[in-house]
PDB file of C-alpha atoms in Angstrom:
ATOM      1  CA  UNK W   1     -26.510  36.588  -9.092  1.00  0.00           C
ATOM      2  CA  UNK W   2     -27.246  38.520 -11.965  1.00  0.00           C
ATOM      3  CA  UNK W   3     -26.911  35.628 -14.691  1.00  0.00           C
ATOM      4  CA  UNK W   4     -29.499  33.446 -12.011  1.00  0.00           C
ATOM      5  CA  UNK W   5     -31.929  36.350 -12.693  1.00  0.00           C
ATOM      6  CA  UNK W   6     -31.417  36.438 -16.764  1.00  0.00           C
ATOM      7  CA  UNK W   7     -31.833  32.409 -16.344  1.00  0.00           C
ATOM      8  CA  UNK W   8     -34.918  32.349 -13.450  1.00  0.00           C
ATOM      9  CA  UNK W   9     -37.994  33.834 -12.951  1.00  0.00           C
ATOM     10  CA  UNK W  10     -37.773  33.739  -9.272  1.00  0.00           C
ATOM     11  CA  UNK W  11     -41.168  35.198  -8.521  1.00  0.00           C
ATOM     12  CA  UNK W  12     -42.695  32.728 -10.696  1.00  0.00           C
ATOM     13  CA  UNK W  13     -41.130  29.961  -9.113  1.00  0.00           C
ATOM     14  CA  UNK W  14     -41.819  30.940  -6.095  1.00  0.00           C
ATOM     15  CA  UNK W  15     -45.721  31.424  -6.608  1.00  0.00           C
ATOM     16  CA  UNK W  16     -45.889  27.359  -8.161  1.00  0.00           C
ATOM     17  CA  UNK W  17     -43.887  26.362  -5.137  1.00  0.00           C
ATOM     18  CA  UNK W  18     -46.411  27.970  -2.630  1.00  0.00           C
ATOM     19  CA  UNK W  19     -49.194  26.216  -4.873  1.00  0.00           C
ATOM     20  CA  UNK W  20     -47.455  22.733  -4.942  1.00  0.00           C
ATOM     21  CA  UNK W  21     -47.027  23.032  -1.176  1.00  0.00           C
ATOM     22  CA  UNK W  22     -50.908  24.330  -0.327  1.00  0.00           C
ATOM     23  CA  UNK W  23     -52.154  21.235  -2.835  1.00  0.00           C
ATOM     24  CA  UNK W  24     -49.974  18.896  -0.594  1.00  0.00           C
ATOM     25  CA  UNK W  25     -51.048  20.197   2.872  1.00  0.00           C
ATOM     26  CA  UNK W  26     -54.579  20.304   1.581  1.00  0.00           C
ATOM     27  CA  UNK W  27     -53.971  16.249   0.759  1.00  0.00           C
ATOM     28  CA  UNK W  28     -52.554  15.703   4.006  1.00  0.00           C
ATOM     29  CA  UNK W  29     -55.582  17.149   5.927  1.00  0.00           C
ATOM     30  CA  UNK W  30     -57.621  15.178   4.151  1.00  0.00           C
ATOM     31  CA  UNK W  31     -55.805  12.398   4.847  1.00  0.00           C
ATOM     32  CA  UNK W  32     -55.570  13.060   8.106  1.00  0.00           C
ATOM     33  CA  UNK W  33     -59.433  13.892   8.301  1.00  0.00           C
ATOM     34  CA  UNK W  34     -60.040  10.329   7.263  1.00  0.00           C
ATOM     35  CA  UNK W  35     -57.174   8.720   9.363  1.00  0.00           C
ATOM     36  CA  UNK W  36     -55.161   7.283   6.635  1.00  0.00           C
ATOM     37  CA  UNK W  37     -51.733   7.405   5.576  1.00  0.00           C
ATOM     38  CA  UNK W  38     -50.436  10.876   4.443  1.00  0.00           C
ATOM     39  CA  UNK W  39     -49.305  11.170   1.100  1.00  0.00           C
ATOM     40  CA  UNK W  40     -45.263  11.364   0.132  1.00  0.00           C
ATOM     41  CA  UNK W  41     -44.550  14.716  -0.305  1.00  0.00           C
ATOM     42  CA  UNK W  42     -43.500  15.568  -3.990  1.00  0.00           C
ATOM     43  CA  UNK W  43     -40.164  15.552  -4.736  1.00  0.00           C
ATOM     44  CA  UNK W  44     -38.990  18.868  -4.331  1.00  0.00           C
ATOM     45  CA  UNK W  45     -40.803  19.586  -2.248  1.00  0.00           C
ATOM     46  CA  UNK W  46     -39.675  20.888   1.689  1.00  0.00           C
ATOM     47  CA  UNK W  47     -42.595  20.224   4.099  1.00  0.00           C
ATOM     48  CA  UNK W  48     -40.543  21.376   7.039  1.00  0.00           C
ATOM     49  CA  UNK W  49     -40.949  24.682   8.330  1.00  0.00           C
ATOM     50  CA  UNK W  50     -38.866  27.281   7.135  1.00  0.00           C
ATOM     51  CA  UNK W  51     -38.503  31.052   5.916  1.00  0.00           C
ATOM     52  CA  UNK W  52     -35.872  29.869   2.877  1.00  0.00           C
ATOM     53  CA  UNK W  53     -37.641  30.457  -0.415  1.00  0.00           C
ATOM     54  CA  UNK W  54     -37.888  28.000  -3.435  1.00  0.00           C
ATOM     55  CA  UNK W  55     -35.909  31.178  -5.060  1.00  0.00           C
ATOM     56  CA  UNK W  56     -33.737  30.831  -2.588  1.00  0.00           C
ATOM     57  CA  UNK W  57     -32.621  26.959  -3.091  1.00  0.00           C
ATOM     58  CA  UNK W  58     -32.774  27.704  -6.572  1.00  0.00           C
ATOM     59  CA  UNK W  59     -30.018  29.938  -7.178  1.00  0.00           C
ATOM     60  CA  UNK W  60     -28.037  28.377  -4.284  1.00  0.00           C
ATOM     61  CA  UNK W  61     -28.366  25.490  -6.805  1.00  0.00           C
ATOM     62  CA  UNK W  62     -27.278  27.607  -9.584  1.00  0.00           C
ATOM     63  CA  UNK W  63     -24.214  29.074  -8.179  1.00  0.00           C
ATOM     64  CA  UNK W  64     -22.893  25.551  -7.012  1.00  0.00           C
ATOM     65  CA  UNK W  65     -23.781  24.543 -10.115  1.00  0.00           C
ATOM     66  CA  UNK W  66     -21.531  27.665 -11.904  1.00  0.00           C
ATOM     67  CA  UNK W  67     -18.822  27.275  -9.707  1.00  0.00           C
ATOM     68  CA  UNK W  68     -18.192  23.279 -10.616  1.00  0.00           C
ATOM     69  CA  UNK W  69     -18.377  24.591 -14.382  1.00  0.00           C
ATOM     70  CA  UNK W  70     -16.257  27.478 -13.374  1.00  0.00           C
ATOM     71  CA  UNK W  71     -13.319  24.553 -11.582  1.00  0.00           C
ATOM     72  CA  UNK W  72     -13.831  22.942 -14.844  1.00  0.00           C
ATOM     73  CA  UNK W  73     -13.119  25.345 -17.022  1.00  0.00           C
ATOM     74  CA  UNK W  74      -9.875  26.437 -14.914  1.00  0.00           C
ATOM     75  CA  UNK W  75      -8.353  22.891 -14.736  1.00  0.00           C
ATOM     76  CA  UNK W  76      -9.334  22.874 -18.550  1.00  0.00           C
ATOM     77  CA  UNK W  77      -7.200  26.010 -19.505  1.00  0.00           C
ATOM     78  CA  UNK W  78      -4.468  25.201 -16.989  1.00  0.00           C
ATOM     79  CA  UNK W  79      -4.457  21.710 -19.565  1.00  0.00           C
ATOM     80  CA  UNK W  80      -4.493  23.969 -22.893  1.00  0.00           C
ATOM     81  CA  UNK W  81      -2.151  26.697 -21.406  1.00  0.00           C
ATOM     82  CA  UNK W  82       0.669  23.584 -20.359  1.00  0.00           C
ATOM     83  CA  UNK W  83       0.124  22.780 -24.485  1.00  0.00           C
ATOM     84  CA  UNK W  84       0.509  26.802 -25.327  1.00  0.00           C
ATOM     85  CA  UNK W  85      -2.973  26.793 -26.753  1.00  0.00           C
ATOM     86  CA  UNK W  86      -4.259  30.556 -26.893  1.00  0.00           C
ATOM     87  CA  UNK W  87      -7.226  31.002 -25.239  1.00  0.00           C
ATOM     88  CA  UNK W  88      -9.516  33.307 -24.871  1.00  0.00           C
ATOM     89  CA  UNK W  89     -12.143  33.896 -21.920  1.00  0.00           C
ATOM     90  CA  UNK W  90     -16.061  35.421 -23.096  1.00  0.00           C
ATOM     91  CA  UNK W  91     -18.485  36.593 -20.849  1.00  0.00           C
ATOM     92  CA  UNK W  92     -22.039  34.967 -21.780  1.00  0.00           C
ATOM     93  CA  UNK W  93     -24.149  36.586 -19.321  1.00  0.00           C
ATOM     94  CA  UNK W  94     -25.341  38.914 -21.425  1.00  0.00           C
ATOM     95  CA  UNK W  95     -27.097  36.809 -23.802  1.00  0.00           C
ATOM     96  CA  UNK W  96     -26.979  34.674 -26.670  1.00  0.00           C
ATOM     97  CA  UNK W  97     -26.319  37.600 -29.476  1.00  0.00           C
ATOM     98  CA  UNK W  98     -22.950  39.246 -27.649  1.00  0.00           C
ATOM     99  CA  UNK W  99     -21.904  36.233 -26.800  1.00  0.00           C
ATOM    100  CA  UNK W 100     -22.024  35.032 -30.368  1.00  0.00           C
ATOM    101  CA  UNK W 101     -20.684  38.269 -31.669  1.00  0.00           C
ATOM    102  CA  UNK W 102     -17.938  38.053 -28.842  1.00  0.00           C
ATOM    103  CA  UNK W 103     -17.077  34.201 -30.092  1.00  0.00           C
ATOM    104  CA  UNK W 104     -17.048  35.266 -33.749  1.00  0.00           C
ATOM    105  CA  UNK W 105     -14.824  37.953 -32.740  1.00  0.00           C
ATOM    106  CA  UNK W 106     -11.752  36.131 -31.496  1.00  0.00           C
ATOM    107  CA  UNK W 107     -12.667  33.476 -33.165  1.00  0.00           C
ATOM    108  CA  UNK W 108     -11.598  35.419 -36.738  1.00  0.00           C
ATOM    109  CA  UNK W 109      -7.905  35.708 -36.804  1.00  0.00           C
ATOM    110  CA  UNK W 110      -7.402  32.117 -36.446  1.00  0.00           C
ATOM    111  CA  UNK W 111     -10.092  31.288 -39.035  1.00  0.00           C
ATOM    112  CA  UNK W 112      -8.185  34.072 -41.389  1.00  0.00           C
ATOM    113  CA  UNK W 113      -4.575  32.642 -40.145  1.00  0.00           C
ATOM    114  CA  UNK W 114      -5.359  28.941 -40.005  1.00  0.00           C
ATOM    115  CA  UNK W 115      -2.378  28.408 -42.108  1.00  0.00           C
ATOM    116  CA  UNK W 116       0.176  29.688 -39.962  1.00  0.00           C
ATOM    117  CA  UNK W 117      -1.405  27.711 -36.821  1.00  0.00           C
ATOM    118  CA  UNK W 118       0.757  24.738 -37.089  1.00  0.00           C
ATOM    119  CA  UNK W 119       3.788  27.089 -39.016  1.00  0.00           C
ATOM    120  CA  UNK W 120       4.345  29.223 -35.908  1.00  0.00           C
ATOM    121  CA  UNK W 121       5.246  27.034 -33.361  1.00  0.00           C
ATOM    122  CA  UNK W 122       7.973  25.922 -35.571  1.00  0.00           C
ATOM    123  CA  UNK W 123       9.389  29.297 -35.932  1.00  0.00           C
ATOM    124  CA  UNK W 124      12.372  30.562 -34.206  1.00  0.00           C
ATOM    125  CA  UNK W 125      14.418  33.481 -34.160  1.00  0.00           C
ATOM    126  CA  UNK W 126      17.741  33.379 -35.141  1.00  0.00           C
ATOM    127  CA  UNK W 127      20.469  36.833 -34.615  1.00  0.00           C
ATOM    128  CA  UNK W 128      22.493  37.382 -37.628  1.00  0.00           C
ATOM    129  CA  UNK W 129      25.959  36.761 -35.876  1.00  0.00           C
ATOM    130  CA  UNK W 130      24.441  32.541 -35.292  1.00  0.00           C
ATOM    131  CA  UNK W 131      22.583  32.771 -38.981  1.00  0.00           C
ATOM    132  CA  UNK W 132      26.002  33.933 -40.546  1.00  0.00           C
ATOM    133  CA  UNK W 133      27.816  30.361 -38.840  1.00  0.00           C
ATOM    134  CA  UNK W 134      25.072  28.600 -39.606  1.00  0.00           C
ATOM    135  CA  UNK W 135      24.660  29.330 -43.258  1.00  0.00           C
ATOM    136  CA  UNK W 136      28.829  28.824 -43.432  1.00  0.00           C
ATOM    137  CA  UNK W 137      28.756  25.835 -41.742  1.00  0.00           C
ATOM    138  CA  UNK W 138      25.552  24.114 -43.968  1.00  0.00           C
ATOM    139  CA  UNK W 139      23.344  23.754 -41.137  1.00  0.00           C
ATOM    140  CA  UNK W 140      20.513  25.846 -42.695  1.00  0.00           C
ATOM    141  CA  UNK W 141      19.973  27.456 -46.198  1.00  0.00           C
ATOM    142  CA  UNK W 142      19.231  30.879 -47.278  1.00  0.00           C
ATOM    143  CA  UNK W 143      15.179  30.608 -48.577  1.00  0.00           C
ATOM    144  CA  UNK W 144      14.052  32.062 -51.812  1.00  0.00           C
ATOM    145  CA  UNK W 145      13.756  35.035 -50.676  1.00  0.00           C
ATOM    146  CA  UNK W 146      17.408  35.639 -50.306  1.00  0.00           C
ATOM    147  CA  UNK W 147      18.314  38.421 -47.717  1.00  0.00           C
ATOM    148  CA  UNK W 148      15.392  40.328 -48.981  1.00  0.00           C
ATOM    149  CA  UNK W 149      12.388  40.703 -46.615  1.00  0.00           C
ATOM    150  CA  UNK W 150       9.708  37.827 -47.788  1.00  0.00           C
ATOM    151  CA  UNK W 151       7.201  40.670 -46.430  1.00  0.00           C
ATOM    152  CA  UNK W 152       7.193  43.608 -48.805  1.00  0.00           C
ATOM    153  CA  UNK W 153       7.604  42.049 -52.649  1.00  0.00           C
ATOM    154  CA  UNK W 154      11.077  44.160 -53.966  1.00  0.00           C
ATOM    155  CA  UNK W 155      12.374  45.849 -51.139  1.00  0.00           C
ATOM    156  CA  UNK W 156      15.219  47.693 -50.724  1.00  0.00           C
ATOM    157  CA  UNK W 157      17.664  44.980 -48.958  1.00  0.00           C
ATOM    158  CA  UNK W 158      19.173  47.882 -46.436  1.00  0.00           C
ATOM    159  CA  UNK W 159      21.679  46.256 -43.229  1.00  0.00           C
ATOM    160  CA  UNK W 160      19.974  45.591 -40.509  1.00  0.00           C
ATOM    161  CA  UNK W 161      20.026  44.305 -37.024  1.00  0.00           C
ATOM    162  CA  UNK W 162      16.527  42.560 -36.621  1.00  0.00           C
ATOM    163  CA  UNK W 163      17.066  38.566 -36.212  1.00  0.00           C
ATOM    164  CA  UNK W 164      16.102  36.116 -39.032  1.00  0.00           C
ATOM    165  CA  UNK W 165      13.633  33.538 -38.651  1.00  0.00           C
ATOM    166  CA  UNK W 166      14.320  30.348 -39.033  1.00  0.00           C
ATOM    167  CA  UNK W 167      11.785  27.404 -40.327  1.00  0.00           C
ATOM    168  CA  UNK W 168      12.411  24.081 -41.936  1.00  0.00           C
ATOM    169  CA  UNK W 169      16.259  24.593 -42.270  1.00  0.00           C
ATOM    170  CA  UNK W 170      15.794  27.628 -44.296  1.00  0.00           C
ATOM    171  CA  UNK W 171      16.492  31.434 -42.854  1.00  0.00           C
ATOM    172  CA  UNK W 172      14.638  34.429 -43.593  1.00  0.00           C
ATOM    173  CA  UNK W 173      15.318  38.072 -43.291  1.00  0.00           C
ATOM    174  CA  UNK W 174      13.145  40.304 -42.343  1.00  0.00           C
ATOM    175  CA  UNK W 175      14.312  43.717 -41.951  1.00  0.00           C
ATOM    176  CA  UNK W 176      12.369  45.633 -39.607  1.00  0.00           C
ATOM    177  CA  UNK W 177      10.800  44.654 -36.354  1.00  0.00           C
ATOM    178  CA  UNK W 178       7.541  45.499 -37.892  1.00  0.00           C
ATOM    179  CA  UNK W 179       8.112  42.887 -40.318  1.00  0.00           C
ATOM    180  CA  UNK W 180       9.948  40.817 -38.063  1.00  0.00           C
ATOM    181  CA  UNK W 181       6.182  40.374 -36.105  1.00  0.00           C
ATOM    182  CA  UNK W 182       3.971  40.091 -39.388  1.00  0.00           C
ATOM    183  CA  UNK W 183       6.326  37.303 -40.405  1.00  0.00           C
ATOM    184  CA  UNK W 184       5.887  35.557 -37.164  1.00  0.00           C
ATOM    185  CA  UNK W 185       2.072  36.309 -36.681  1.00  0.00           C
ATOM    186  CA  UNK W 186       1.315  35.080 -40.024  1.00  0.00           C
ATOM    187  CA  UNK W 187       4.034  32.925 -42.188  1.00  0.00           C
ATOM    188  CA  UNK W 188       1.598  31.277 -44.469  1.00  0.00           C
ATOM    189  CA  UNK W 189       0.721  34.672 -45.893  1.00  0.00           C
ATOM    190  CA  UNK W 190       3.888  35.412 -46.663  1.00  0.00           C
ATOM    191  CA  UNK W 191       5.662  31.920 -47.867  1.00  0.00           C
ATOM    192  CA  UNK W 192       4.159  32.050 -51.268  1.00  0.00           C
ATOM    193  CA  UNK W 193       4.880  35.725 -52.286  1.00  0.00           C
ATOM    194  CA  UNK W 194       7.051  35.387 -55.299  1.00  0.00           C
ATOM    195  CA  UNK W 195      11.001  35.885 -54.911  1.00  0.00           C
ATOM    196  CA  UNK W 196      13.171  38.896 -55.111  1.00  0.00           C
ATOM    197  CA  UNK W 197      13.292  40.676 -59.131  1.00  0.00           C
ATOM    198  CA  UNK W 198      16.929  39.764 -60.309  1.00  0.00           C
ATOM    199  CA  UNK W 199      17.090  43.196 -61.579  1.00  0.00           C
ATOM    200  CA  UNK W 200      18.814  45.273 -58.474  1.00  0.00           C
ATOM    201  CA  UNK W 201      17.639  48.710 -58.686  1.00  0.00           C
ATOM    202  CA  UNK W 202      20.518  51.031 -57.452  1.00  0.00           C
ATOM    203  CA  UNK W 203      19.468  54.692 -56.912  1.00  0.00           C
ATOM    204  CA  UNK W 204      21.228  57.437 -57.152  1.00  0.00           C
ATOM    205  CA  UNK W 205      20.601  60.332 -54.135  1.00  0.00           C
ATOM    206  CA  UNK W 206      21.510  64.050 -54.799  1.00  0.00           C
ATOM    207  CA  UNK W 207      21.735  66.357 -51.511  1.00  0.00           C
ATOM    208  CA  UNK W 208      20.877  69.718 -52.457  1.00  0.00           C
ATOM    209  CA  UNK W 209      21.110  72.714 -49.919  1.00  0.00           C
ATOM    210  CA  UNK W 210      23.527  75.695 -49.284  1.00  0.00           C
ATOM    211  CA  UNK W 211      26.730  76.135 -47.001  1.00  0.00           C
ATOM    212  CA  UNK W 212      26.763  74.354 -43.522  1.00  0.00           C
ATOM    213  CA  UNK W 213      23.300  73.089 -44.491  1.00  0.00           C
ATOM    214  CA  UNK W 214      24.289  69.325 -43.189  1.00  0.00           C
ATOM    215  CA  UNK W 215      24.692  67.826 -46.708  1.00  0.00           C
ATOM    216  CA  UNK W 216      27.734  66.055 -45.981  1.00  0.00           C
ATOM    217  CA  UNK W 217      26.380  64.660 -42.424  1.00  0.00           C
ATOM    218  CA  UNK W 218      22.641  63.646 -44.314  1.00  0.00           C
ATOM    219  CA  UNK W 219      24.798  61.969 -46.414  1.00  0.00           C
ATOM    220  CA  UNK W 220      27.087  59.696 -44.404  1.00  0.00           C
ATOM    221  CA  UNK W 221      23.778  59.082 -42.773  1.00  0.00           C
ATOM    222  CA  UNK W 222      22.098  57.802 -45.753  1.00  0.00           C
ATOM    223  CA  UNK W 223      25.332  55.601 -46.803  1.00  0.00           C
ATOM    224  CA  UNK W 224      25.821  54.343 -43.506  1.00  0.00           C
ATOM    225  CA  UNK W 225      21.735  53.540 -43.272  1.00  0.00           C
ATOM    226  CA  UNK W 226      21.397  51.892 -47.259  1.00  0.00           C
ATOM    227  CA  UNK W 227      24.891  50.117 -46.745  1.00  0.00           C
ATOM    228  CA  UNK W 228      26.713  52.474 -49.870  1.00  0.00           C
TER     229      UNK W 228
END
């Protein structure tokens, strides 16, 4: 109802339609007057009797017309959904500018990630227990990266327990699930970062406090968390 009165100026059309139909009866009565044929009525035009409006038909029109568009549109996105297409529903009854605005919207990650749109359906994650028989057996290779994140550029490479990624026979570790979902939102971004430095930076950690402080417990904790 309320985009058939941002489409129709219903009191307009109703005032033509109650001039249309005077003309018309005033051409039948002079028809009639002179005993000759009546004229056709217009088409468009109801001569019978009735208390619907032209505003009336009009948006009945409308909404029949919205609701085919609207069966449309659902067997449509049923069709995309079966292919795993995103989509992405926008209202456009308030006008042309939102609806624009809206579009441009959702419309900007893919323009920003078109790279990765054909990349990540070919992802798939892989948990290190099956990427460890894997790489032994020569089904896949380790990429350039290594088992260093391909995500942050020099990383510490701590042990982890977040699932590689696998694309194109080659397995990559990323090690946080943070990473683990930039990686898969966006590969192309990431594939042509340059590899690990061959220089391994080791540092050394000093725990400083005083007696029964929990040096020796922050420490196992930091061994057991950098793999020292």
């Amino acid at each position: 109802d309320f985009a058939a009165k941002k489409t129709f100026d219903f009191e307009s059309i109703d005032r033509d339609y109650e001039a249309r139909l005077a003309e018309y009866k005033a051409q039948v009565a002079a028809a009639e007057a002179k005993e000759e044929e009546p004229p056709e009525a217009p088409e468009g035009l109801v001569t019978d009797e009735t208390e619907e409006k032209e505003s009336d038909r009009v948006k009945a029109r409308f909404i029949e017309s919205k609701s085919m568009q609207q069966q449309v549109l659902k067997e449509m996105m049923e069709v995309f959904q079966s292919s795993r297409a995103p989509l992405q529903k926008v209202s456009s009854d308030r006008g042309d500018g939102p609806t624009h605005k809206a579009i441009r919207s959702h419309c900007r990650p893919f323009l920003e990630q078109r790279g990765s749109l054909l990349l990540r359906h070919q992802l798939r994650k892989v948990s290190n227990l099956k990427a460890d028989d894997q790489l032994r057996r020569g089904l896949i290779n380790v990429s350039g990266f290594g088992h260093c994140s391909p995500t942050v550029l020099d990383a510490p490479n701590f042990p982890n327990q977040t699932p590689g990624v696998q694309l194109g026979g080659r397995i990559y570790f990323p090690q946080s699930e943070a990473q683990l979902a930039q990686f898969m939102e966006d590969p192309a971004r990431f594939l042509g970062n340059p590899g690990p430095s061959p220089v391994q930076l080791c540092p050394a950690i000093s725990v400083v406090g005083g007696p029964l402080s929990g040096k020796t417990s922050l420490a196992k904790e930091l061994a057991q968390r950098t793999g020292a």
